[in-house]
Amino acid sequence: MWMIFQQSGIQLFDREGNPQLTSRDLKAFLTKWFRWRDNGVFGSWDWGNFGALLITGVYAAYTSPDWWVVMINAATEDGTYEWRVRDLPLYPGGNGCRTSAWGGSFLAVPRTVTDRDFIFKVIEYMQYGNPNIAVERYETSGMLAPIPAAWEDPVFHQPDPRFDGQSLGELQVRLAPESPGQNMADCYWDTIGDLNEQYTEIIQGNVSIDDALQLVQKKAVERLADTRRGFRPRNK
């Protein structure tokens, strides 16, 4: 859901970092999503059996971050089905993005560091300062680093035998500038965790979409107030 949600253009927080979880647009998206789910359009994301479900054809397609494309490997080796890769279909009324993002990993500068500028420069070099690192990262993990200078390397333009010679790298490079963004806030990932919990509660029929969003909004407002006062309780 998360990758398609980002195509909708809906923001969980406004530009000032204030939560807006009870917006009409978010409710409409979730209502549509659960209708799709109930109709069998989307199946459950089975981490442990993902590759096997592709081999047997239970999964006919999947949205994928760059690092998860490898899950198709066993199915292409099995050869029962042929596979292709494409951009995401446009979400009606959304932001026009034909791609999305899972989330991302990152390095951060701790507040306790005394020379933050120096540490930031070290991190910047490790992540973005050497185009060769970007090429190696793609070769070993399939992850597309946000370093356009590296994208001219031949590794990003090779035909991919898994997809009958389509160039996965060229597709990813072409779509990278369209990656959608989300407004960040101090309690953003806490709120995502709350949404995940309520998602399960909705599926189990324990709570309505309205009540779930009201609860997540309430928690986000409380966390944000604590943070702005300089106090952030753990596991609240």
CSV table of C-alpha atoms in Angstrom, one decimal:
chain,number,residue,atom,x,y,z
A,1,MET,CA,0.0,0.0,0.0
A,2,TRP,CA,2.7,2.4,0.9
A,3,MET,CA,4.3,2.7,-2.5
A,4,ILE,CA,0.9,3.3,-4.3
A,5,PHE,CA,-0.1,5.7,-1.5
A,6,GLN,CA,2.8,7.9,-2.4
A,7,GLN,CA,1.5,8.2,-5.9
A,8,SER,CA,-1.7,9.7,-4.6
A,9,GLY,CA,0.1,12.9,-3.5
A,10,ILE,CA,-1.6,12.8,-0.1
A,11,GLN,CA,0.6,14.2,2.7
A,12,LEU,CA,0.3,12.9,6.3
A,13,PHE,CA,1.8,16.1,7.6
A,14,ASP,CA,1.7,19.7,6.2
A,15,ARG,CA,4.8,21.7,5.3
A,16,GLU,CA,5.0,23.0,8.9
A,17,GLY,CA,5.1,19.4,10.2
A,18,ASN,CA,1.6,19.4,11.6
A,19,PRO,CA,-0.3,16.1,11.3
A,20,GLN,CA,-3.3,15.9,9.0
A,21,LEU,CA,-4.3,12.2,9.4
A,22,THR,CA,-8.0,12.9,9.4
A,23,SER,CA,-8.1,14.5,5.9
A,24,ARG,CA,-10.9,13.6,3.5
A,25,ASP,CA,-8.3,12.6,0.9
A,26,LEU,CA,-6.6,10.1,3.2
A,27,LYS,CA,-9.9,8.5,4.2
A,28,ALA,CA,-10.9,8.2,0.6
A,29,PHE,CA,-7.6,6.5,-0.3
A,30,LEU,CA,-7.9,4.0,2.5
A,31,THR,CA,-11.5,3.3,1.6
A,32,LYS,CA,-10.5,2.6,-2.0
A,33,TRP,CA,-7.6,0.5,-0.9
A,34,PHE,CA,-9.6,-1.8,1.4
A,35,ARG,CA,-12.2,-2.2,-1.3
A,36,TRP,CA,-9.4,-3.3,-3.7
A,37,ARG,CA,-8.1,-5.7,-1.0
A,38,ASP,CA,-11.6,-7.2,-0.4
A,39,ASN,CA,-12.0,-7.8,-4.1
A,40,GLY,CA,-8.8,-9.8,-4.2
A,41,VAL,CA,-6.9,-7.3,-6.4
A,42,PHE,CA,-4.1,-7.3,-3.9
A,43,GLY,CA,-2.8,-10.2,-1.8
A,44,SER,CA,-0.9,-10.2,1.5
A,45,TRP,CA,2.8,-9.5,1.4
A,46,ASP,CA,4.3,-12.8,2.5
A,47,TRP,CA,8.0,-12.0,3.2
A,48,GLY,CA,9.0,-15.6,3.9
A,49,ASN,CA,7.3,-17.2,0.8
A,50,PHE,CA,7.6,-14.3,-1.6
A,51,GLY,CA,9.9,-16.0,-4.1
A,52,ALA,CA,7.9,-19.3,-4.0
A,53,LEU,CA,4.6,-17.5,-4.6
A,54,LEU,CA,6.1,-15.9,-7.7
A,55,ILE,CA,7.3,-19.3,-9.0
A,56,THR,CA,3.8,-20.8,-8.6
A,57,GLY,CA,2.1,-17.8,-10.1
A,58,VAL,CA,0.1,-16.9,-7.0
A,59,TYR,CA,1.8,-13.5,-7.3
A,60,ALA,CA,1.4,-12.4,-10.9
A,61,ALA,CA,3.0,-8.9,-10.3
A,62,TYR,CA,4.4,-6.9,-7.5
A,63,THR,CA,5.4,-3.3,-6.8
A,64,SER,CA,9.1,-3.3,-5.8
A,65,PRO,CA,11.8,-1.1,-4.4
A,66,ASP,CA,15.1,-1.5,-6.2
A,67,TRP,CA,16.5,-3.9,-3.6
A,68,TRP,CA,13.6,-6.3,-3.8
A,69,VAL,CA,13.7,-6.9,-7.5
A,70,VAL,CA,15.9,-9.9,-6.8
A,71,MET,CA,12.9,-11.8,-5.5
A,72,ILE,CA,12.0,-12.5,-9.1
A,73,ASN,CA,15.3,-14.4,-9.7
A,74,ALA,CA,14.1,-17.9,-8.7
A,75,ALA,CA,10.9,-17.5,-10.8
A,76,THR,CA,12.9,-16.5,-13.9
A,77,GLU,CA,15.2,-19.5,-13.4
A,78,ASP,CA,12.3,-21.8,-13.0
A,79,GLY,CA,11.0,-20.6,-16.4
A,80,THR,CA,7.3,-21.5,-15.9
A,81,TYR,CA,6.3,-17.9,-16.5
A,82,GLU,CA,7.9,-15.0,-18.4
A,83,TRP,CA,8.4,-11.7,-16.6
A,84,ARG,CA,8.6,-8.1,-17.6
A,85,VAL,CA,9.3,-4.9,-15.7
A,86,ARG,CA,7.5,-1.6,-16.1
A,87,ASP,CA,6.8,1.7,-14.5
A,88,LEU,CA,3.9,2.0,-12.1
A,89,PRO,CA,0.5,2.8,-13.6
A,90,LEU,CA,-0.5,6.4,-12.9
A,91,TYR,CA,-2.7,6.8,-9.9
A,92,PRO,CA,-5.9,8.7,-11.0
A,93,GLY,CA,-5.9,12.2,-9.6
A,94,GLY,CA,-2.5,11.7,-8.0
A,95,ASN,CA,0.8,13.5,-8.3
A,96,GLY,CA,1.7,12.1,-11.7
A,97,CYS,CA,4.6,10.0,-10.5
A,98,ARG,CA,5.1,6.7,-12.3
A,99,THR,CA,7.4,5.4,-9.6
A,100,SER,CA,7.5,5.4,-5.8
A,101,ALA,CA,9.7,4.6,-2.9
A,102,TRP,CA,9.7,2.1,0.0
A,103,GLY,CA,11.3,4.4,2.5
A,104,GLY,CA,15.1,4.5,2.6
A,105,SER,CA,18.1,3.9,4.8
A,106,PHE,CA,20.3,6.8,5.9
A,107,LEU,CA,23.1,7.9,8.2
A,108,ALA,CA,22.5,10.5,10.8
A,109,VAL,CA,24.6,12.9,12.9
A,110,PRO,CA,23.9,12.3,16.6
A,111,ARG,CA,23.1,15.4,18.7
A,112,THR,CA,26.0,14.6,21.0
A,113,VAL,CA,28.6,15.1,18.2
A,114,THR,CA,30.7,18.2,18.8
A,115,ASP,CA,31.9,18.7,15.2
A,116,ARG,CA,28.7,18.1,13.3
A,117,ASP,CA,30.0,19.8,10.1
A,118,PHE,CA,32.9,17.4,9.8
A,119,ILE,CA,30.8,14.3,10.5
A,120,PHE,CA,28.3,15.5,7.9
A,121,LYS,CA,31.1,15.8,5.3
A,122,VAL,CA,32.2,12.2,6.1
A,123,ILE,CA,28.7,10.9,5.7
A,124,GLU,CA,28.2,12.9,2.5
A,125,TYR,CA,31.3,11.4,1.0
A,126,MET,CA,30.4,7.9,2.0
A,127,GLN,CA,27.0,8.2,0.5
A,128,TYR,CA,27.5,10.5,-2.5
A,129,GLY,CA,31.1,11.6,-2.9
A,130,ASN,CA,32.4,8.7,-5.0
A,131,PRO,CA,30.5,7.7,-8.2
A,132,ASN,CA,32.3,4.3,-8.1
A,133,ILE,CA,30.5,3.5,-4.9
A,134,ALA,CA,27.2,4.0,-6.6
A,135,VAL,CA,28.2,1.6,-9.4
A,136,GLU,CA,29.3,-1.0,-7.0
A,137,ARG,CA,26.2,-0.6,-4.9
A,138,TYR,CA,24.0,-1.2,-7.9
A,139,GLU,CA,26.1,-4.3,-9.0
A,140,THR,CA,26.0,-5.9,-5.6
A,141,SER,CA,22.5,-4.9,-4.2
A,142,GLY,CA,20.5,-3.5,-7.1
A,143,MET,CA,20.1,-0.2,-5.2
A,144,LEU,CA,20.1,2.9,-7.4
A,145,ALA,CA,22.1,5.6,-5.6
A,146,PRO,CA,20.9,9.2,-6.1
A,147,ILE,CA,24.1,10.2,-7.9
A,148,PRO,CA,23.2,11.1,-11.5
A,149,ALA,CA,26.8,11.4,-12.4
A,150,ALA,CA,27.2,7.7,-12.0
A,151,TRP,CA,24.2,6.7,-14.1
A,152,GLU,CA,26.1,7.0,-17.3
A,153,ASP,CA,28.1,3.9,-16.4
A,154,PRO,CA,27.4,0.9,-18.6
A,155,VAL,CA,26.1,-1.1,-15.7
A,156,PHE,CA,22.9,0.9,-15.8
A,157,HIS,CA,22.3,0.3,-19.5
A,158,GLN,CA,22.7,-3.5,-19.8
A,159,PRO,CA,19.9,-5.7,-21.0
A,160,ASP,CA,18.5,-7.8,-18.2
A,161,PRO,CA,18.0,-11.5,-19.1
A,162,ARG,CA,15.4,-11.9,-16.4
A,163,PHE,CA,13.1,-9.5,-18.3
A,164,ASP,CA,13.8,-10.7,-21.9
A,165,GLY,CA,16.5,-8.2,-22.4
A,166,GLN,CA,14.7,-5.1,-21.0
A,167,SER,CA,17.1,-2.7,-19.3
A,168,LEU,CA,16.0,-2.4,-15.7
A,169,GLY,CA,18.7,0.1,-15.0
A,170,GLU,CA,17.6,2.5,-17.8
A,171,LEU,CA,14.0,2.3,-16.6
A,172,GLN,CA,15.1,3.1,-13.0
A,173,VAL,CA,17.3,6.0,-14.1
A,174,ARG,CA,14.5,7.5,-16.3
A,175,LEU,CA,12.0,7.3,-13.4
A,176,ALA,CA,14.3,8.4,-10.6
A,177,PRO,CA,13.5,12.2,-11.0
A,178,GLU,CA,9.8,11.4,-10.5
A,179,SER,CA,10.3,9.8,-7.1
A,180,PRO,CA,7.6,11.3,-4.8
A,181,GLY,CA,8.3,13.1,-1.6
A,182,GLN,CA,6.7,13.2,1.8
A,183,ASN,CA,6.6,16.1,4.2
A,184,MET,CA,8.7,15.1,7.3
A,185,ALA,CA,7.9,15.8,10.9
A,186,ASP,CA,9.6,15.0,14.3
A,187,CYS,CA,7.2,12.2,14.9
A,188,TYR,CA,6.8,11.0,11.3
A,189,TRP,CA,8.0,7.4,11.7
A,190,ASP,CA,6.2,7.0,15.0
A,191,THR,CA,3.1,7.9,13.2
A,192,ILE,CA,3.8,5.4,10.4
A,193,GLY,CA,4.1,2.8,13.1
A,194,ASP,CA,0.7,3.8,14.5
A,195,LEU,CA,-0.8,3.6,11.0
A,196,ASN,CA,0.6,0.1,10.6
A,197,GLU,CA,-1.0,-1.0,13.8
A,198,GLN,CA,-4.3,0.5,12.9
A,199,TYR,CA,-4.1,-1.1,9.4
A,200,THR,CA,-4.1,-4.5,11.1
A,201,GLU,CA,-7.0,-3.5,13.3
A,202,ILE,CA,-9.1,-2.3,10.3
A,203,ILE,CA,-8.4,-5.6,8.5
A,204,GLN,CA,-9.5,-7.6,11.6
A,205,GLY,CA,-12.7,-5.5,11.8
A,206,ASN,CA,-11.8,-4.1,15.2
A,207,VAL,CA,-12.0,-0.5,14.2
A,208,SER,CA,-13.4,1.7,11.4
A,209,ILE,CA,-11.2,3.7,9.1
A,210,ASP,CA,-12.6,6.9,10.7
A,211,ASP,CA,-11.8,5.8,14.3
A,212,ALA,CA,-8.4,4.5,13.3
A,213,LEU,CA,-7.4,7.8,11.7
A,214,GLN,CA,-8.8,9.8,14.7
A,215,LEU,CA,-6.6,7.7,17.0
A,216,VAL,CA,-3.4,8.1,14.9
A,217,GLN,CA,-4.1,11.8,14.6
A,218,LYS,CA,-4.5,12.2,18.4
A,219,LYS,CA,-1.2,10.3,19.1
A,220,ALA,CA,0.6,12.4,16.5
A,221,VAL,CA,-0.6,15.7,18.0
A,222,GLU,CA,0.4,14.5,21.5
A,223,ARG,CA,3.9,13.4,20.4
A,224,LEU,CA,4.4,16.7,18.5
A,225,ALA,CA,3.4,18.7,21.5
A,226,ASP,CA,5.9,16.8,23.7
A,227,THR,CA,8.7,17.2,21.1
A,228,ARG,CA,8.1,21.0,20.8
A,229,ARG,CA,8.3,21.3,24.6
A,230,GLY,CA,11.7,19.5,24.4
A,231,PHE,CA,10.5,16.2,25.9
A,232,ARG,CA,10.1,13.1,23.9
A,233,PRO,CA,8.8,10.1,26.0
A,234,ARG,CA,9.8,6.7,24.8
A,235,ASN,CA,7.1,4.3,23.4
A,236,LYS,CA,4.3,6.7,23.9
